Short mmCIF file of C-alpha atoms in Angstrom, two decimals:
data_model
loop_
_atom_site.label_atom_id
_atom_site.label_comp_id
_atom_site.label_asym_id
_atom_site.label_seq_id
_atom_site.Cartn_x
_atom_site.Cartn_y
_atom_site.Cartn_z
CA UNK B 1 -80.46 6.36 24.42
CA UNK B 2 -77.04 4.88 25.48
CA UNK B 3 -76.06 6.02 29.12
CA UNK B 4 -73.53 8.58 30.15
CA UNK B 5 -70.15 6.92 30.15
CA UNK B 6 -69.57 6.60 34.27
CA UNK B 7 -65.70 6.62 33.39
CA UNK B 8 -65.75 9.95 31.79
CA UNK B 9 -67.50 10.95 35.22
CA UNK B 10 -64.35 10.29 37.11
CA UNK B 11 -62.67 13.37 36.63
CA UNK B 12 -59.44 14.01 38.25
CA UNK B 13 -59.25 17.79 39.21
CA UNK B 14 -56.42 17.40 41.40
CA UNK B 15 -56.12 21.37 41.02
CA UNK B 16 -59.47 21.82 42.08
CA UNK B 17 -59.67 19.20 44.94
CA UNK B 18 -60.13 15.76 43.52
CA UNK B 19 -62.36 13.52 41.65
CA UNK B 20 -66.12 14.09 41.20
CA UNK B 21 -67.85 10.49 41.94
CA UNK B 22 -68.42 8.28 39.40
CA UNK B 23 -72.31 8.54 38.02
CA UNK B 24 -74.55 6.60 38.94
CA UNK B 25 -76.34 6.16 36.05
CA UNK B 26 -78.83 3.64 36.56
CA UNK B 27 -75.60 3.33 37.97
CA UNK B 28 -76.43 6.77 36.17
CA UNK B 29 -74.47 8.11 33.69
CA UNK B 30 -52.14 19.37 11.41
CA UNK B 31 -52.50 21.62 11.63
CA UNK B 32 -49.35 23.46 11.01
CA UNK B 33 -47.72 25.48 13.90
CA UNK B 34 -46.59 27.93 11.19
CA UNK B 35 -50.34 29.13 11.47
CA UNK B 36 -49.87 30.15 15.08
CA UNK B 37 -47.75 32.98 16.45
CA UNK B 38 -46.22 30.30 18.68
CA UNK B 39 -45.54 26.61 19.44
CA UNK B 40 -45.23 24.44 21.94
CA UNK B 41 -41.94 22.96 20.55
CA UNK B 42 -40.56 25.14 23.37
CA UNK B 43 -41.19 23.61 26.48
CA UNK B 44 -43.81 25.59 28.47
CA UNK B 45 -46.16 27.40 25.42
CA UNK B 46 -49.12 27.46 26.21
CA UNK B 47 -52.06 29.91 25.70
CA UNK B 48 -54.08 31.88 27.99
CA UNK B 49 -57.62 31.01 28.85
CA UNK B 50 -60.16 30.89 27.20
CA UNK B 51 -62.80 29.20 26.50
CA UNK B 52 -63.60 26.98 23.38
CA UNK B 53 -65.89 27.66 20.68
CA UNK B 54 -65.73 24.53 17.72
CA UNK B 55 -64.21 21.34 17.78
CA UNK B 56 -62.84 20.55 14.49
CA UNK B 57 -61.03 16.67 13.87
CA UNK B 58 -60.52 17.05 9.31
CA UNK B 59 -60.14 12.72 9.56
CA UNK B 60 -63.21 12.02 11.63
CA UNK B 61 -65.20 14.58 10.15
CA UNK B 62 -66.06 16.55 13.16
CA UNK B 63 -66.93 20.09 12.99
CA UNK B 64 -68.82 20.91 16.12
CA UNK B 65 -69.24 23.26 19.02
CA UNK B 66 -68.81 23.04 22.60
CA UNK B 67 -70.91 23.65 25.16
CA UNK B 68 -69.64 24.22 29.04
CA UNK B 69 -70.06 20.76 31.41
CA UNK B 70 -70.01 21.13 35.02
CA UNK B 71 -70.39 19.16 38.28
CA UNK B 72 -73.59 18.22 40.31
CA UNK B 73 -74.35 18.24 43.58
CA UNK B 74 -72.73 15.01 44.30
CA UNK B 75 -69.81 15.69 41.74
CA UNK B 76 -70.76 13.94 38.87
CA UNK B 77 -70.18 15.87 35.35
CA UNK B 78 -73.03 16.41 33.63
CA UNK B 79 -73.01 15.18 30.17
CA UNK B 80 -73.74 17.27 26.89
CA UNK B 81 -77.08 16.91 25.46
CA UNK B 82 -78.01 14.07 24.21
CA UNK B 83 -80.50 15.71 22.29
CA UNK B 84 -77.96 17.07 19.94
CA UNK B 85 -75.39 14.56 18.82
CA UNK B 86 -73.27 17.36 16.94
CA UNK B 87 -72.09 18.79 20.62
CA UNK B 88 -69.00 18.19 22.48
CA UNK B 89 -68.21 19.46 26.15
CA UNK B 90 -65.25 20.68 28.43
CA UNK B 91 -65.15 20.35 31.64
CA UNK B 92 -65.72 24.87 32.51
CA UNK B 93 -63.84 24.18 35.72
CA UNK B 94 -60.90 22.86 34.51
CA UNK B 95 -58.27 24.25 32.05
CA UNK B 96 -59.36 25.26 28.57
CA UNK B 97 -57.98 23.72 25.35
CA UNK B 98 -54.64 25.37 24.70
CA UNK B 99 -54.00 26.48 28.62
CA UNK B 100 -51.53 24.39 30.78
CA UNK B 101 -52.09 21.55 32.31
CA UNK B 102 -54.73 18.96 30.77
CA UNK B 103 -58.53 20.08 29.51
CA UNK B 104 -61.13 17.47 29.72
CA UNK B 105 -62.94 17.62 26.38
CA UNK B 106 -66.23 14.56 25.87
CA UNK B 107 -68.50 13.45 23.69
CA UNK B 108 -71.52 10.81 23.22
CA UNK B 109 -70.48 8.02 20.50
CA UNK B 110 -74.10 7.41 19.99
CA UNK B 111 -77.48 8.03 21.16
CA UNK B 112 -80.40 5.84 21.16
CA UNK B 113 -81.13 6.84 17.67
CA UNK B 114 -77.96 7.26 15.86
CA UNK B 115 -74.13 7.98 15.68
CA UNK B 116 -72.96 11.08 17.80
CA UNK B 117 -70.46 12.98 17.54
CA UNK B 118 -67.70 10.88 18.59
CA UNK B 119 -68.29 7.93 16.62
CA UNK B 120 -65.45 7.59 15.03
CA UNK B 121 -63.06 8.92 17.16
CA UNK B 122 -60.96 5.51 17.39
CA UNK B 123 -59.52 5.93 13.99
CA UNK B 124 -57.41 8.46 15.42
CA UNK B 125 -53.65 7.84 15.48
CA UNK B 126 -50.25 9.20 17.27
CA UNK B 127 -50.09 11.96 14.51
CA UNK B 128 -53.08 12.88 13.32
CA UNK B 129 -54.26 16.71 14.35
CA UNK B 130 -57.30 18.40 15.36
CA UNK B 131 -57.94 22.19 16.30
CA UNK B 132 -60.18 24.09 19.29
CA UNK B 133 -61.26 27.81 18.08
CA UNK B 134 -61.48 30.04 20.65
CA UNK B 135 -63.65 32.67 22.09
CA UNK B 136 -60.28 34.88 21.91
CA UNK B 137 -59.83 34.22 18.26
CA UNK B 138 -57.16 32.14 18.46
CA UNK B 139 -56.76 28.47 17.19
CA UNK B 140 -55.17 25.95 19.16
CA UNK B 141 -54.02 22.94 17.48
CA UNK B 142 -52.93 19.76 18.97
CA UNK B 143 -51.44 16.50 17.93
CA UNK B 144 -52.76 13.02 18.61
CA UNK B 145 -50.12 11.40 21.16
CA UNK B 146 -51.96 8.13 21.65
CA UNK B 147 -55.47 6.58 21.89
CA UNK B 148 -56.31 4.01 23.97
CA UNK B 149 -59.62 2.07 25.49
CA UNK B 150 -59.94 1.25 29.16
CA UNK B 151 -62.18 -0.98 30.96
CA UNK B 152 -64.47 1.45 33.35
CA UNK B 153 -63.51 -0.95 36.47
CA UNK B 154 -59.53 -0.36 35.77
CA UNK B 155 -59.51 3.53 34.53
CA UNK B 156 -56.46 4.91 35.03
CA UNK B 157 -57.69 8.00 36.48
CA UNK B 158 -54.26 9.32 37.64
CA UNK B 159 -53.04 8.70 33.71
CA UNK B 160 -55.72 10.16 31.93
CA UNK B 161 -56.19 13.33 34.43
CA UNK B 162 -52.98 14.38 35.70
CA UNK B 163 -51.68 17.94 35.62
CA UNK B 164 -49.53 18.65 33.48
CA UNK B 165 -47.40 22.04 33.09
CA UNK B 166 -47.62 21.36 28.84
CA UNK B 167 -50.84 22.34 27.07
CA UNK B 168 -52.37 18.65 26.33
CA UNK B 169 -56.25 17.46 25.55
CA UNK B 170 -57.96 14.36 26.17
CA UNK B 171 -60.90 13.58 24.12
CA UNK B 172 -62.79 11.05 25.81
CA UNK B 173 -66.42 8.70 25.01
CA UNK B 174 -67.57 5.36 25.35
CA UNK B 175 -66.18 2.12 24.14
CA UNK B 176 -66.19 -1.62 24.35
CA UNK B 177 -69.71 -3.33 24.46
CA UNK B 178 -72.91 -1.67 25.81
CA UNK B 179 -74.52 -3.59 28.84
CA UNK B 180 -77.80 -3.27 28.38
CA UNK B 181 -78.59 -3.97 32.26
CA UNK B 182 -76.03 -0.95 33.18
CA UNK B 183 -77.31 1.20 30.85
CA UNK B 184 -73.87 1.93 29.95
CA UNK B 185 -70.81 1.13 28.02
CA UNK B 186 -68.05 -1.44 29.30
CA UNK B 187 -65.12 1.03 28.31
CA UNK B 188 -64.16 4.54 27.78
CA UNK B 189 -61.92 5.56 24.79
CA UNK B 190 -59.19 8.29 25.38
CA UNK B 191 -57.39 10.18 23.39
CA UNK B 192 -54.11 11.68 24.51
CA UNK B 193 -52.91 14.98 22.76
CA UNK B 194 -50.59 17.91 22.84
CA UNK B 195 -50.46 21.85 21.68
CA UNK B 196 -48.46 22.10 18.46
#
């Protein structure tokens, strides 16, 4: 089974007092605004929170539903389980999808025995759109700002986890190559979004 991405364990909560650590895997591991009663073309929309329910990216073919990740002891954020590669998480402490300020949303790209649920998440482009449902019934769509890979040694924590006072999203998993004798993946893949 392919390792926890370490980079996705550096969380900035800079709300919320800083970073967890980075695991130690082994090292350890368009929608349309018109269909919302508002928009964040006004500077400031955002929704109240709540938390997410399904995950839906139309290009990528994602349907899926989230389930609540949180810190250990040594503040690392536990992954989703592997053991169902149709499963994305948000970080519970942190904003939710559609809230201000930036929500933490991750996924595996692949297990040890096939695709997950992010697999294809690098087709995205600035553009494309994807949606959160909502345990309040309301749909938050966003709009793909920018994807990008980092290496895991050079994440740019303070770019990828900032604040924000905007509703944005990133949707993060492994990239790059897989080391075999990390148990892990050389990169992590981000993508950058906003509420529409």
């Amino acid at each position: 089974m392919s390792a926890w991405c370490a980079g996705i364990l550096l969380l900035v909560l800079g709300v919320f007092g800083g970073p967890p650590k980075p695991a130690d895997d082994s090292r350890s591991p368009h929608d349309s605004a018109a269909l919302m009663p508002w928009s964040s073309s006004v500077p400031g929309k955002h929704l109240p929170s709540s938390a997410p329910t399904r995950l839906v990216i139309p290009k990528i073919a994602v349907d899926a539903p989230f389930t609540a990740l949180s810190v250990d002891a040594k503040g690392h954020l536990n992954p989703p389980p592997a053991d169902n590669v149709n499963m994305v998480g948000w970080y519970a402490d942190g904003v939710t999808p559609g809230e201000a300020g930036t929500s933490i949303v991750a996924g595996h790209v692949d297990t040890s025995t096939s695709p997950a649920v992010f697999a294809r998440l690098s087709s995205l482009r600035k553009g494309d759109t994807f949606r959160v449902e909502r345990a309040d019934g309301l749909t938050a769509s966003f709009v793909v700002d920018d994807a990008e890979a980092f290496e895991k040694d050079h994440f740019p924590n303070d770019r990828v986890y900032a604040d924000t006072p905007q509703a944005q999203v990133r949707l993060i998993t492994c990239a790059g190559v897989y080391d075999h004798g990390a148990k892990d993946y050389t990169e992590n893949l981000v993508v950058f979004a906003h509420l529409v």
